[in-house]
Coordinates of C-alpha atoms in Angstrom, one line a residue:
Chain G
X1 CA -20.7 162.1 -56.2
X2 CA -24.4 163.2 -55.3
X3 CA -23.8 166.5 -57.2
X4 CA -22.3 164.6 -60.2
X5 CA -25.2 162.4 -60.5
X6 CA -28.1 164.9 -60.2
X7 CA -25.8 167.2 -62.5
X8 CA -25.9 164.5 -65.4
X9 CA -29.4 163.4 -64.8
X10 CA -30.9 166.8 -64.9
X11 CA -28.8 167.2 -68.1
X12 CA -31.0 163.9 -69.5
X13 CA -34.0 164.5 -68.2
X14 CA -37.1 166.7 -69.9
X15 CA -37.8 167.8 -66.0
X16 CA -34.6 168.4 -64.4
X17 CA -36.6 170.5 -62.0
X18 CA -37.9 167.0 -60.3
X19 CA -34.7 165.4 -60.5
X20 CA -33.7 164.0 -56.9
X21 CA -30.7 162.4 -55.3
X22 CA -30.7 161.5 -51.9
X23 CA -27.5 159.9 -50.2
X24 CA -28.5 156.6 -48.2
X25 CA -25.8 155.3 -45.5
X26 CA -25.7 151.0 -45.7
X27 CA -23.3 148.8 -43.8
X28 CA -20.7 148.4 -46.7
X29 CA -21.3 151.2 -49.2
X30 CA -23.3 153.9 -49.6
X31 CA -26.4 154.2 -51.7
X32 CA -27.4 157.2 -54.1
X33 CA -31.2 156.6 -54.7
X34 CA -32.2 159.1 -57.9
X35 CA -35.7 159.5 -58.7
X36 CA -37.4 161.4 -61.8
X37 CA -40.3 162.7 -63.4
X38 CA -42.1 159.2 -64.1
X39 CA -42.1 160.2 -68.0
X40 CA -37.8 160.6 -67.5
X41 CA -37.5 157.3 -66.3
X42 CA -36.4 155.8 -70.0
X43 CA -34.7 159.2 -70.4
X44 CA -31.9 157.5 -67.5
X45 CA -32.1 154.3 -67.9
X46 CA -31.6 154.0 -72.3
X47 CA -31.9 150.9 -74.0
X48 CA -31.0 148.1 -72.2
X49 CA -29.9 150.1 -69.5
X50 CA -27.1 151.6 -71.2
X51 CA -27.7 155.4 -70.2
X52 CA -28.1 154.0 -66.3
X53 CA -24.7 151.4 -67.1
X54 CA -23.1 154.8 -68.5
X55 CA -24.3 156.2 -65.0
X56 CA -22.9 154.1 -62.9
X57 CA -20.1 153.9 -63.8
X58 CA -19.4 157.7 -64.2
X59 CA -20.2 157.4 -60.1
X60 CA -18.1 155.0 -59.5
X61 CA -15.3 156.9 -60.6
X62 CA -16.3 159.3 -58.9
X63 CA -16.6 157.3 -55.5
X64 CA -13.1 156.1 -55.8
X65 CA -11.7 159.2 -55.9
X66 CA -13.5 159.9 -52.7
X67 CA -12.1 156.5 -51.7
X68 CA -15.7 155.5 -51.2
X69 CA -18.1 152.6 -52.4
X70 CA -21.4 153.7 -53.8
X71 CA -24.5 152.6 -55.6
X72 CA -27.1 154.3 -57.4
X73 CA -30.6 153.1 -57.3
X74 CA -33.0 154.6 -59.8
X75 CA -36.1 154.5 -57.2
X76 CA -39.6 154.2 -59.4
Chain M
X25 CA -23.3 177.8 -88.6
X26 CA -24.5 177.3 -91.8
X27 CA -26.9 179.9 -92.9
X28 CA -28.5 182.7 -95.6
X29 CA -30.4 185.2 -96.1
X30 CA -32.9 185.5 -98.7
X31 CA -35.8 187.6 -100.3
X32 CA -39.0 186.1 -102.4
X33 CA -42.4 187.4 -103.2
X34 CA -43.7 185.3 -100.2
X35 CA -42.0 183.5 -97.3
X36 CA -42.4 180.1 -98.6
X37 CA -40.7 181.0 -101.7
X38 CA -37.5 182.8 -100.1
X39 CA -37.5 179.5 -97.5
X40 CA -37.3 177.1 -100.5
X41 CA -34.4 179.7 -102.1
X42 CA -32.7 179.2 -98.8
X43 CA -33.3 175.2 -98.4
X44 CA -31.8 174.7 -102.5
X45 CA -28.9 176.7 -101.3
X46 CA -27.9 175.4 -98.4
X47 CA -28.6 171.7 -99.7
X48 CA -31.0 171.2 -96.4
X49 CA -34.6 169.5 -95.5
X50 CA -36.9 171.5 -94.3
X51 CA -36.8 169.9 -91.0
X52 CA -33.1 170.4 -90.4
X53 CA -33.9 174.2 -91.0
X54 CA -35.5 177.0 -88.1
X55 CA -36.4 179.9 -90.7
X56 CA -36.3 183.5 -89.0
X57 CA -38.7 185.9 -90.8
X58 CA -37.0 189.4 -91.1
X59 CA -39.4 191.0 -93.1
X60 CA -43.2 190.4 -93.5
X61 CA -44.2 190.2 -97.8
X62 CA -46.4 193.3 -98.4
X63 CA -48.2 193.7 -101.5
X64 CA -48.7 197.4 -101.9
X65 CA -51.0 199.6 -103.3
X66 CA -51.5 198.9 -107.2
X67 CA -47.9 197.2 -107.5
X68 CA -46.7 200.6 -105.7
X69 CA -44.7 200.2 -102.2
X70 CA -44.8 196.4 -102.5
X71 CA -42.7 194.9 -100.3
X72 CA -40.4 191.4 -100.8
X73 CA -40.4 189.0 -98.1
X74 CA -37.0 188.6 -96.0
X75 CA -36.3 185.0 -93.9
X76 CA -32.8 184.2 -92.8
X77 CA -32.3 180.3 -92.2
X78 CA -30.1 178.5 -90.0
X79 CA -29.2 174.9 -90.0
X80 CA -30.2 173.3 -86.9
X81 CA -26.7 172.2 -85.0
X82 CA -26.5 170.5 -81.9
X83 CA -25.1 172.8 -79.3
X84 CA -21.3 172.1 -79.1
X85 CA -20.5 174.9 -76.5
X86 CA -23.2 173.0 -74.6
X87 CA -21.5 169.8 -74.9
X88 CA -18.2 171.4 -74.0
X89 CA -20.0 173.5 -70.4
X90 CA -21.1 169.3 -69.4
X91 CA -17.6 168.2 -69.4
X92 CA -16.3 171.3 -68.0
X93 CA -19.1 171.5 -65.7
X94 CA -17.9 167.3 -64.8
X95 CA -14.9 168.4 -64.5
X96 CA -15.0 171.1 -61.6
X97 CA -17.3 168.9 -59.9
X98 CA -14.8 166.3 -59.6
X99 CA -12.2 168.6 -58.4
X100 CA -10.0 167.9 -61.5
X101 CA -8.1 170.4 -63.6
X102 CA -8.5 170.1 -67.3
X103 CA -9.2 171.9 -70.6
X104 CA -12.0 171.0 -72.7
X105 CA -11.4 171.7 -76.5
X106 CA -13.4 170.7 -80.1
X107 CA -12.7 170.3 -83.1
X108 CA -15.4 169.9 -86.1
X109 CA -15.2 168.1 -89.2
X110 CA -17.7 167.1 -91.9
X111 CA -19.9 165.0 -90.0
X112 CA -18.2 164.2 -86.8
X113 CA -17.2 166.4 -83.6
X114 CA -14.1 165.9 -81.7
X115 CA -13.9 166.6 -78.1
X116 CA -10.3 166.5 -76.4
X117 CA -9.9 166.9 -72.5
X118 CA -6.4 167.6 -71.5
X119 CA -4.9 168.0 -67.7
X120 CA -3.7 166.6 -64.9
X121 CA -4.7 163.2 -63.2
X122 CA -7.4 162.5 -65.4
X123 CA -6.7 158.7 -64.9
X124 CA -10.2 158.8 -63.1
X125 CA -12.1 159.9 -66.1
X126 CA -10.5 157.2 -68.5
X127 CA -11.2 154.1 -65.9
X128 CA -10.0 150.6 -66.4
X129 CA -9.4 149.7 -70.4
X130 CA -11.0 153.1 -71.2
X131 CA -14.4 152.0 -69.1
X132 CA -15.4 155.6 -67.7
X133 CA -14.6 157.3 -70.6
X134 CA -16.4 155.6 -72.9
X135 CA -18.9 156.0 -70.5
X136 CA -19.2 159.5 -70.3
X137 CA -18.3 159.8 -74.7
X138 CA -22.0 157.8 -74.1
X139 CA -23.3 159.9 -72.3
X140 CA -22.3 162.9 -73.9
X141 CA -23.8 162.3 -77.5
X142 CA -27.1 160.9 -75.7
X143 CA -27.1 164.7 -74.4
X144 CA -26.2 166.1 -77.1
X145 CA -28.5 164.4 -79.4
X146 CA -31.5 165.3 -77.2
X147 CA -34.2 166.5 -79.1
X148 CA -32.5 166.5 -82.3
X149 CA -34.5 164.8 -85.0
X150 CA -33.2 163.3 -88.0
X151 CA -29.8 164.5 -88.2
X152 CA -27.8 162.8 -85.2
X153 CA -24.1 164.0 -84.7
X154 CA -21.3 161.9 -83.3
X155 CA -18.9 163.0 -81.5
X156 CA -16.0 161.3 -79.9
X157 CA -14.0 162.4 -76.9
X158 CA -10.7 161.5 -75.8
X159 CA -8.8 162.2 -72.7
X160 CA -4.7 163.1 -72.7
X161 CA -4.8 161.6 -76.1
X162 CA -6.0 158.2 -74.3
X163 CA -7.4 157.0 -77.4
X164 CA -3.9 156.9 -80.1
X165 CA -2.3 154.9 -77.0
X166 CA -5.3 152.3 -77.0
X167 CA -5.5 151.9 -80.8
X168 CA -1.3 151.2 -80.3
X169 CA -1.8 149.1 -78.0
X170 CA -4.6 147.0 -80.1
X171 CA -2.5 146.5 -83.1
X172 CA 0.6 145.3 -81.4
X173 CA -2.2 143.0 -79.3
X174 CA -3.1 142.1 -82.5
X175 CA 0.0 141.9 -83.7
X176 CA 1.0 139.4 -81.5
X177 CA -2.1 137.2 -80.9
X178 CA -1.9 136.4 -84.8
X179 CA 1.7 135.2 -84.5
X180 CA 0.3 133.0 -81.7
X181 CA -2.7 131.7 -84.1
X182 CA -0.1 130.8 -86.6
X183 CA 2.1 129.4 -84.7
X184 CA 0.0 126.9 -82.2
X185 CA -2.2 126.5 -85.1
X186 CA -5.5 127.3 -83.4
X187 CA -8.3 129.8 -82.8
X188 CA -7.9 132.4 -80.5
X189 CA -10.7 134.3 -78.8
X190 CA -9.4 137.6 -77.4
X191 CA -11.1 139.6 -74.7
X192 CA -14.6 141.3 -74.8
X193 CA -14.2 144.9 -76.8
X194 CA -16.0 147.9 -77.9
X195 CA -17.1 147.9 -81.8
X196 CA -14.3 150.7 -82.3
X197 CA -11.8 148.5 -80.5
X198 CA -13.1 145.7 -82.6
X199 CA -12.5 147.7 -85.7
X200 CA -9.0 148.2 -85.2
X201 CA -7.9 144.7 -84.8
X202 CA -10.0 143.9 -87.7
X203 CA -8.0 146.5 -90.0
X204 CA -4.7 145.8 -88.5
X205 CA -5.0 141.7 -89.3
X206 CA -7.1 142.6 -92.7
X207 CA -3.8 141.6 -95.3
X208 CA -2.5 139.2 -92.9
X209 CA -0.8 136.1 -94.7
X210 CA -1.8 133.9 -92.6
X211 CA -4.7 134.7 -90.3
X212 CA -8.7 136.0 -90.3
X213 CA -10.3 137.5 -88.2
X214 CA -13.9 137.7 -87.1
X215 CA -16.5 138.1 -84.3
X216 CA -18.6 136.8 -82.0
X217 CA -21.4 136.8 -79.6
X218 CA -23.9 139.5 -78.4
X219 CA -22.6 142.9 -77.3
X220 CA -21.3 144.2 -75.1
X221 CA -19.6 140.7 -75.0
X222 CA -18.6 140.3 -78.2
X223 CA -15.1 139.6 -78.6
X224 CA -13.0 139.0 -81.6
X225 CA -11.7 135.5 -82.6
X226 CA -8.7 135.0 -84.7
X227 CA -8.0 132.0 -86.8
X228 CA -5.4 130.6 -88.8
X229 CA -6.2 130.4 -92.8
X230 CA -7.1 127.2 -94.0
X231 CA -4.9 127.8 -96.6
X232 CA -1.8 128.4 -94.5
X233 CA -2.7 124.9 -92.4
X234 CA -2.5 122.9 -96.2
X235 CA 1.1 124.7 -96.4
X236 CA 2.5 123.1 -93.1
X237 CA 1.3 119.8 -93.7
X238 CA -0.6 119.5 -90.6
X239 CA -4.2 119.4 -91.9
X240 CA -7.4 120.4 -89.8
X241 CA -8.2 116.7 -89.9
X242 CA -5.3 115.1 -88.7
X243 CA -5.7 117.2 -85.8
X244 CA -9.2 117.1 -84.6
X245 CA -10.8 119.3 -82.5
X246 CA -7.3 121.6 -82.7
X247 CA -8.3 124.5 -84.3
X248 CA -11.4 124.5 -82.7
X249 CA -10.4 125.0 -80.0
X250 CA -10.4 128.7 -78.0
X251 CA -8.6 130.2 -75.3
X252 CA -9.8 133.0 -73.7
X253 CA -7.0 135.6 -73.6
X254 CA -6.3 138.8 -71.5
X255 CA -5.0 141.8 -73.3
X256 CA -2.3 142.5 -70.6
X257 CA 0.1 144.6 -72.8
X258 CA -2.7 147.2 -72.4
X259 CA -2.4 148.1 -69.0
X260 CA -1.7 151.7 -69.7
X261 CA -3.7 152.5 -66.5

């Protein structure tokens, strides 16, 4: 899941080289918190959120394969 | 990839050869310069200029490394493939289990067709391609299912005499119930809201309603009237 996520970000991004995903434990589910270069931040998060929707859901697909609940934070 | 080779007296000339021919802007063009114009001595040893130009394309094997490249990361087994027409570009993924990629009602995978032409299309000015992808030939199922959806959800407007508002859909999804109820005797079709919740209503003709004898007005409110309905033939996955 963390390697799918930094995968597809880094393929959005104009800096891949500061794209960062780092995998938070919380009581329920766990939390992928992705930070980029501050001028990438529209690059994952689209228009009305669509690229950071499209995102999402990508990971949770790949969560439930995993039998796992995540989230992904896009951390400013 | 579309491209020629061509000689002028100078390099502009031979690029604007090149643009005529291959019917391009000069934006949609990188020009390579093969051989430097040289004018010579008295007319003697002069040299034409050589520039080969390529139509800018949008990197297909690229876009077919991501979904490979998704695909070993999930652990999933599966053959990416594209076809190219005209002006669209078809990407096909075919395997085992790839349930997981096409998510309920086709969610993940429209999600990652999304994702996939905002990739592609990065740094691309002016000329944009599409490209569509489909998983185990998800896609013909979906549109089958839609029409007989369709199909039946107009019977049911004609009959009960009423509007009915199906569930929220993708504009493609949209489209095909739109086409498969276009000639229908006695329905129309049309939609409504804001995406992504705009959802498709079907109504029966005013036409057909004067037919039956059961006018609009005798029955107040009727054909007003919407129920929300679940597409639950379509639960392919």
């Amino acid at each position: 899941m963390k390697e799918l996520l930094e995968y597809l970000a880094k393929a959005l991004v104009d800096h891949p080289n500061e794209v960062n995903v780092s995998l938070v434990e919380g009581e329920k589910s766990q939390i992928l918190e992705l930070r980029v270069n501050h001028a990438d931040m529209g690059k994952v998060i689209g228009k009305q959120g669509r690229i950071a929707q499209a995102l999402r859901i990508i990971v949770k697909a790949a969560a439930v394969k995993e039998g796992k609940k995540v989230m992904v934070e896009i951390i400013e | 990839m579309r491209e020629t080779e061509q000689t002028a007296k100078t390099v502009e000339e031979a690029i604007q050869q090149g643009l005529q021919i291959l019917g391009a802007q000069r934006d949609e063009v990188e020009v390579e310069v093969l051989e430097e114009p040289s004018s010579g001595i008295l007319g003697f040893g002069s040299k034409p200029a050589k520039i080969r130009l390529f139509v800018k394309e949008a990197d297909l094997s690229k876009a077919q490394k991501l979904l490979e490249n998704v695909l070993t990361i999930l652990n999933l087994k599966g053959m990416v493939d594209f076809t190219k027409t005209d002006d669209n570009v078809r990407f096909e993924i075919s395997g085992e289990d790839l349930g997981i990629l096409i998510g309920h009602r086709g969610e993940t995978l429209n999600a990652l067709q999304f994702l996939l032409n905002v990739i592609l299309n990065k740094g691309m000015e002016g000329k944009r391609v599409s490209c569509a992808l489909d998983i185990e030939g998800y896609r013909a199922r979906r549109d089958r299912t839609l029409q007989i959806l369709a199909e039946k959800m107009a019977q049911k407007a004609s009959t009960e005499r009423r509007s009915i508002s199906l569930e929220p859909m993708l504009p493609n999804e949209r489209r095909i119930i739109h086409m498969a109820l276009q000639n229908h005797p006695y329905v129309t079709t049309r939609s409504q809201g804001k995406e992504p919740l705009r959802r498709i209503v079907i109504s029966p003709k005013e036409s057909a309603k004067d037919k039956s004898g059961r006018g609009a007005r005798s029955r107040p409110g009727q054909h007003s009237r919407s129920t929300s309905f679940r597409s639950t033939s379509s639960r392919e996955l």
